[in-house]
Amino acid sequence: MPAARRPAPLQQKKNAIVLGATLSRWTMSYFAAALIAFLAAELLMTLGYGYPSAPVESASTLVLVHLVVLGWLSLLMCGALFQFVPVLVARALYSDSLPLPTLVCLIVGLAALLLGFLQMDGFVSTVFAFFPAAAALLAIGFGLALWNLGRTLWAARPLPLPARFVVVGLCSLAATVTFGIIFTLVLRGVTDNPHLADVVANGVPLHAIAGLGGWLTFTAMGVSYRLLAMFMLAPDLDSSRSRAGFYSGTAALAVAIGGGVAAICFAASLTLALLAAGLLGLCALVLYGADMLRLYRARKRRVIELNSRMAAFAMAGLAASVILIVALAALGFFAQHVAATAFLVAFGWLSGLGLAKLYKITAFLTWLECYGPVLGKTATPRVQDLAVERRAIRWFFLYFCAVWAATAALLLEMPMAFQACAGLMLIASLGIIVQLVRIRRLLDVGVAMRLPPGIRMPQLLRCSVQHD
Amino acid sequence: MTTSFVDVDVRPILRAGGEPFEKIMEAANALRPGEGLRLLATFKPMPLLHVLGSRGFEHEMRELGGGDWEVLFSPSATAPKSAEVDVPEIGDQGTWPEPLRHMDNRNLDPPEPMVRILAATEEMAPGEVMSALLCREPIFLLPELAKRGHAWRGDFEPDGTTYKILVRIGGARGTPQPDAA
């Protein structure tokens, strides 16, 4: 009888917070900020800003690199994690209000960092200490993100395998930020500790490995285990092979970062540490590749959606990056082509996977936000009705072809061809972003179904749970 | 201080295809202050960890071999906010009627399982129960059920791959409020 039930909406709401996942309020804002940085970086590359027109270590290349890895990839990853860590651990996010101040700190910190690089170049002539401001803001921003995600994960122990990848990714993020802070402190003359000075002189590869390899790649690997299994109706993998991949990848990062720092401080061979880490990392990636092949083969869904097909292209990008690194290292050309391999990792693998998953995640979150409250009560569109895949696929193909051609142009040292390819990447990305905005604004849903009674158009940048 | 543990072995119930949840919750409710619960099960009882976690229990898990697990639930050192984060639906001790509807949603593309369950809840009367089989924990469905006032009980079957959820239709339907500000 109804009277026997506890009419306690507050308690029911708390129940919802404890079990299951709800919409992350600010994830769309992270995605929007990330995509703006992505377009800005592609525009700069098209205009010939930074490498290969300028040296790898120039201020303009540093601006470009940080716009891509902080502005685009890290904001994308943070936004995605605020939504998907709760899904991975079936538990609500520790704080739903921290992501907004986190985003503000990260964006302002990134702006300060870029201005700091421009100041280094003499392009900005004010005396304001941009580097320390950037270090403080980015440390606060990433610190808040780590705290929020860390508390969520800590409360959900024991963690499933994908979440353990995320934990290692977050530790690598902490290491990356720490390296960054050390660089700014030493370069600004705040400290003259000889060990820290050595880290600045020799630690740039470690900063890059911790960021691209640990934070971005390892986290993306973990999330892909769950997302691909979910979207292709494949079983969740937690086999001894998956665990072996996880442990060897974790060991690779520990050897590269911990061993690397020790090698620098004790004047031992950094190359040896990186070689050992490289072999462990290779093992991890081979095992991960085998697992991904198994996921695609074991799927129950025979016809897979665009996001899963495009994720396969991104993983091909990762495989190609690994082959390229091994081949260049074997031939002794790695140092010469380090930028080309970093480019392929950032745009072929990480950005490719990010765009593919954004296409699905945007549609799913928008669908859930908009139609979740009235599911079963009235006719609603399906998730796939929010997107028109045949229109989006052209832009994805153009994007991947342009990235591969751009990598070839870098390897062949053809800067003009690289700029042309970057232009094509920009056009393709704009095409994909237009599709994302169309999804968010429900423009491809038939008018009759678009807004059932009581349903409002979702906001572009903020998820709200309607009728809450 | 050492915690004394009350043993609850639900393996015979699970092997007989039964539902041990009520027995576990009864045992948990009967614990004296400072006492813990030693649970023996045939799989990792993940949802239970969350439920007892919200009641202020910490847990340690150990695989016993043969797929069996031992979980030690001990009262948390930090003050639990058990009254605040009670889980009324799951902690509901009453016996539920037999399900009137059964659905096998294991081979449906997400989010179709969620859509079908919510559609079915709209067609049923208050107090009626439905059951559904899923291929994963319905993360986004659970808050929606709670919001609509329905009670649910769910867990993985002993095979570890099928998630079975029972939904009991609530009395007050959560109808959309047009343009609720």
mmCIF file of C-alpha atoms in Angstrom, chain A residues 248-398:
data_model
loop_
_atom_site.group_PDB
_atom_site.id
_atom_site.type_symbol
_atom_site.label_atom_id
_atom_site.label_comp_id
_atom_site.label_asym_id
_atom_site.label_seq_id
_atom_site.Cartn_x
_atom_site.Cartn_y
_atom_site.Cartn_z
ATOM 1 C CA SER A 248 53.401 -3.850 -17.277
ATOM 2 C CA GLY A 249 52.036 -0.445 -18.288
ATOM 3 C CA THR A 250 52.137 0.729 -14.676
ATOM 4 C CA ALA A 251 55.676 -0.615 -14.316
ATOM 5 C CA ALA A 252 56.678 1.155 -17.552
ATOM 6 C CA LEU A 253 55.436 4.474 -16.203
ATOM 7 C CA ALA A 254 57.034 3.913 -12.801
ATOM 8 C CA VAL A 255 60.383 3.081 -14.421
ATOM 9 C CA ALA A 256 60.172 6.009 -16.845
ATOM 10 C CA ILE A 257 59.122 8.603 -14.269
ATOM 11 C CA GLY A 258 60.627 7.309 -11.004
ATOM 12 C CA GLY A 259 63.656 5.662 -12.594
ATOM 13 C CA GLY A 260 64.108 8.611 -14.932
ATOM 14 C CA VAL A 261 64.205 11.131 -12.086
ATOM 15 C CA ALA A 262 66.602 8.908 -10.130
ATOM 16 C CA ALA A 263 68.839 8.567 -13.195
ATOM 17 C CA ILE A 264 68.922 12.353 -13.623
ATOM 18 C CA CYS A 265 69.603 13.069 -9.940
ATOM 19 C CA PHE A 266 72.337 10.405 -9.623
ATOM 20 C CA ALA A 267 73.822 11.098 -13.055
ATOM 21 C CA ALA A 268 73.058 7.550 -14.230
ATOM 22 C CA SER A 269 71.969 6.661 -17.741
ATOM 23 C CA LEU A 270 68.570 8.142 -18.532
ATOM 24 C CA THR A 271 68.571 6.291 -21.844
ATOM 25 C CA LEU A 272 68.787 2.969 -20.029
ATOM 26 C CA ALA A 273 65.791 3.811 -17.817
ATOM 27 C CA LEU A 274 63.798 4.941 -20.831
ATOM 28 C CA LEU A 275 64.745 1.831 -22.787
ATOM 29 C CA ALA A 276 63.580 -0.440 -19.939
ATOM 30 C CA ALA A 277 60.373 1.579 -19.655
ATOM 31 C CA GLY A 278 59.941 1.408 -23.417
ATOM 32 C CA LEU A 279 60.144 -2.404 -23.433
ATOM 33 C CA LEU A 280 57.615 -2.672 -20.584
ATOM 34 C CA GLY A 281 55.381 -0.135 -22.319
ATOM 35 C CA LEU A 282 55.602 -2.107 -25.550
ATOM 36 C CA CYS A 283 54.436 -5.245 -23.692
ATOM 37 C CA ALA A 284 51.520 -3.312 -22.203
ATOM 38 C CA LEU A 285 50.462 -1.926 -25.576
ATOM 39 C CA VAL A 286 50.684 -5.312 -27.309
ATOM 40 C CA LEU A 287 48.509 -6.872 -24.587
ATOM 41 C CA TYR A 288 46.090 -3.948 -24.813
ATOM 42 C CA GLY A 289 45.938 -4.336 -28.607
ATOM 43 C CA ALA A 290 45.181 -8.054 -28.213
ATOM 44 C CA ASP A 291 42.401 -7.215 -25.742
ATOM 45 C CA MET A 292 40.880 -4.627 -28.056
ATOM 46 C CA LEU A 293 40.898 -7.121 -30.940
ATOM 47 C CA ARG A 294 39.166 -9.580 -28.625
ATOM 48 C CA LEU A 295 36.526 -6.982 -27.703
ATOM 49 C CA TYR A 296 35.758 -6.255 -31.352
ATOM 50 C CA ARG A 297 35.582 -9.979 -32.148
ATOM 51 C CA ALA A 298 33.485 -10.933 -29.103
ATOM 52 C CA ARG A 299 30.908 -8.211 -29.643
ATOM 53 C CA LYS A 300 27.266 -9.201 -29.866
ATOM 54 C CA ARG A 301 26.391 -6.129 -31.875
ATOM 55 C CA ARG A 302 27.356 -7.076 -35.427
ATOM 56 C CA VAL A 303 26.840 -3.682 -37.087
ATOM 57 C CA ILE A 304 28.779 -1.260 -34.949
ATOM 58 C CA GLU A 305 28.210 2.446 -34.701
ATOM 59 C CA LEU A 306 30.403 5.186 -36.066
ATOM 60 C CA ASN A 307 32.088 5.823 -32.726
ATOM 61 C CA SER A 308 33.325 2.238 -32.445
ATOM 62 C CA ARG A 309 34.465 2.163 -36.074
ATOM 63 C CA MET A 310 36.330 5.446 -35.682
ATOM 64 C CA ALA A 311 37.834 4.265 -32.379
ATOM 65 C CA ALA A 312 39.390 1.441 -34.407
ATOM 66 C CA PHE A 313 41.064 4.056 -36.649
ATOM 67 C CA ALA A 314 42.383 5.789 -33.540
ATOM 68 C CA MET A 315 43.767 2.516 -32.205
ATOM 69 C CA ALA A 316 45.402 1.952 -35.583
ATOM 70 C CA GLY A 317 46.976 5.369 -34.953
ATOM 71 C CA LEU A 318 48.310 4.128 -31.620
ATOM 72 C CA ALA A 319 49.671 0.966 -33.256
ATOM 73 C CA ALA A 320 51.267 3.054 -36.021
ATOM 74 C CA SER A 321 52.830 5.345 -33.378
ATOM 75 C CA VAL A 322 54.354 2.351 -31.604
ATOM 76 C CA ILE A 323 55.719 0.902 -34.863
ATOM 77 C CA LEU A 324 57.085 4.317 -35.836
ATOM 78 C CA ILE A 325 58.815 4.795 -32.482
ATOM 79 C CA VAL A 326 60.357 1.313 -32.569
ATOM 80 C CA ALA A 327 61.458 1.680 -36.209
ATOM 81 C CA LEU A 328 62.925 5.166 -35.727
ATOM 82 C CA ALA A 329 64.695 4.106 -32.522
ATOM 83 C CA ALA A 330 66.140 1.015 -34.255
ATOM 84 C CA LEU A 331 67.376 3.119 -37.159
ATOM 85 C CA GLY A 332 68.742 5.816 -34.844
ATOM 86 C CA PHE A 333 66.452 8.560 -36.193
ATOM 87 C CA PHE A 334 64.141 8.902 -33.209
ATOM 88 C CA ALA A 335 65.583 12.154 -31.860
ATOM 89 C CA GLN A 336 65.232 13.726 -35.296
ATOM 90 C CA HIS A 337 61.579 12.716 -35.673
ATOM 91 C CA VAL A 338 60.331 12.943 -32.114
ATOM 92 C CA ALA A 339 57.907 15.693 -33.114
ATOM 93 C CA ALA A 340 56.317 13.555 -35.844
ATOM 94 C CA THR A 341 55.708 10.671 -33.428
ATOM 95 C CA ALA A 342 54.314 13.000 -30.749
ATOM 96 C CA PHE A 343 52.046 14.486 -33.420
ATOM 97 C CA LEU A 344 50.729 11.045 -34.396
ATOM 98 C CA VAL A 345 50.131 10.103 -30.749
ATOM 99 C CA ALA A 346 48.332 13.381 -30.015
ATOM 100 C CA PHE A 347 46.226 13.647 -33.176
ATOM 101 C CA GLY A 348 46.015 10.145 -34.661
ATOM 102 C CA TRP A 349 45.450 8.257 -31.413
ATOM 103 C CA LEU A 350 44.279 10.556 -28.593
ATOM 104 C CA SER A 351 42.363 13.175 -30.591
ATOM 105 C CA GLY A 352 40.936 10.534 -32.937
ATOM 106 C CA LEU A 353 39.633 8.482 -30.021
ATOM 107 C CA GLY A 354 38.431 11.635 -28.283
ATOM 108 C CA LEU A 355 36.439 12.843 -31.300
ATOM 109 C CA ALA A 356 34.962 9.378 -31.926
ATOM 110 C CA LYS A 357 33.814 9.017 -28.322
ATOM 111 C CA LEU A 358 32.630 12.658 -28.144
ATOM 112 C CA TYR A 359 30.268 11.893 -30.997
ATOM 113 C CA LYS A 360 28.609 9.108 -29.003
ATOM 114 C CA ILE A 361 28.878 10.629 -25.539
ATOM 115 C CA THR A 362 27.330 13.939 -26.618
ATOM 116 C CA ALA A 363 24.388 12.106 -28.179
ATOM 117 C CA PHE A 364 23.921 9.797 -25.199
ATOM 118 C CA LEU A 365 24.168 12.490 -22.512
ATOM 119 C CA THR A 366 21.881 14.831 -24.434
ATOM 120 C CA TRP A 367 19.355 12.027 -24.948
ATOM 121 C CA LEU A 368 19.450 11.054 -21.278
ATOM 122 C CA GLU A 369 19.183 14.643 -20.100
ATOM 123 C CA CYS A 370 16.351 15.478 -22.432
ATOM 124 C CA TYR A 371 14.253 12.317 -22.621
ATOM 125 C CA GLY A 372 15.262 10.355 -19.490
ATOM 126 C CA PRO A 373 12.515 11.877 -17.336
ATOM 127 C CA VAL A 374 9.739 10.917 -19.766
ATOM 128 C CA LEU A 375 11.003 7.528 -21.006
ATOM 129 C CA GLY A 376 8.118 5.080 -21.132
ATOM 130 C CA LYS A 377 5.593 7.840 -20.534
ATOM 131 C CA THR A 378 5.552 9.245 -24.017
ATOM 132 C CA ALA A 379 7.069 8.487 -27.418
ATOM 133 C CA THR A 380 10.718 9.533 -27.437
ATOM 134 C CA PRO A 381 13.448 9.378 -30.079
ATOM 135 C CA ARG A 382 16.197 6.769 -29.789
ATOM 136 C CA VAL A 383 19.776 7.863 -29.073
ATOM 137 C CA GLN A 384 20.737 7.180 -32.684
ATOM 138 C CA ASP A 385 17.956 9.500 -33.882
ATOM 139 C CA LEU A 386 19.921 12.453 -32.452
ATOM 140 C CA ALA A 387 22.837 11.900 -34.853
ATOM 141 C CA VAL A 388 23.168 11.423 -38.602
ATOM 142 C CA GLU A 389 26.161 9.131 -38.967
ATOM 143 C CA ARG A 390 26.387 9.189 -42.773
ATOM 144 C CA ARG A 391 26.902 12.948 -42.599
ATOM 145 C CA ALA A 392 29.478 12.773 -39.820
ATOM 146 C CA ILE A 393 31.495 9.925 -41.292
ATOM 147 C CA ARG A 394 32.857 12.062 -44.143
ATOM 148 C CA TRP A 395 34.387 14.489 -41.666
ATOM 149 C CA PHE A 396 35.896 11.667 -39.631
ATOM 150 C CA PHE A 397 37.458 10.116 -42.740
ATOM 151 C CA LEU A 398 38.822 13.503 -43.799
#
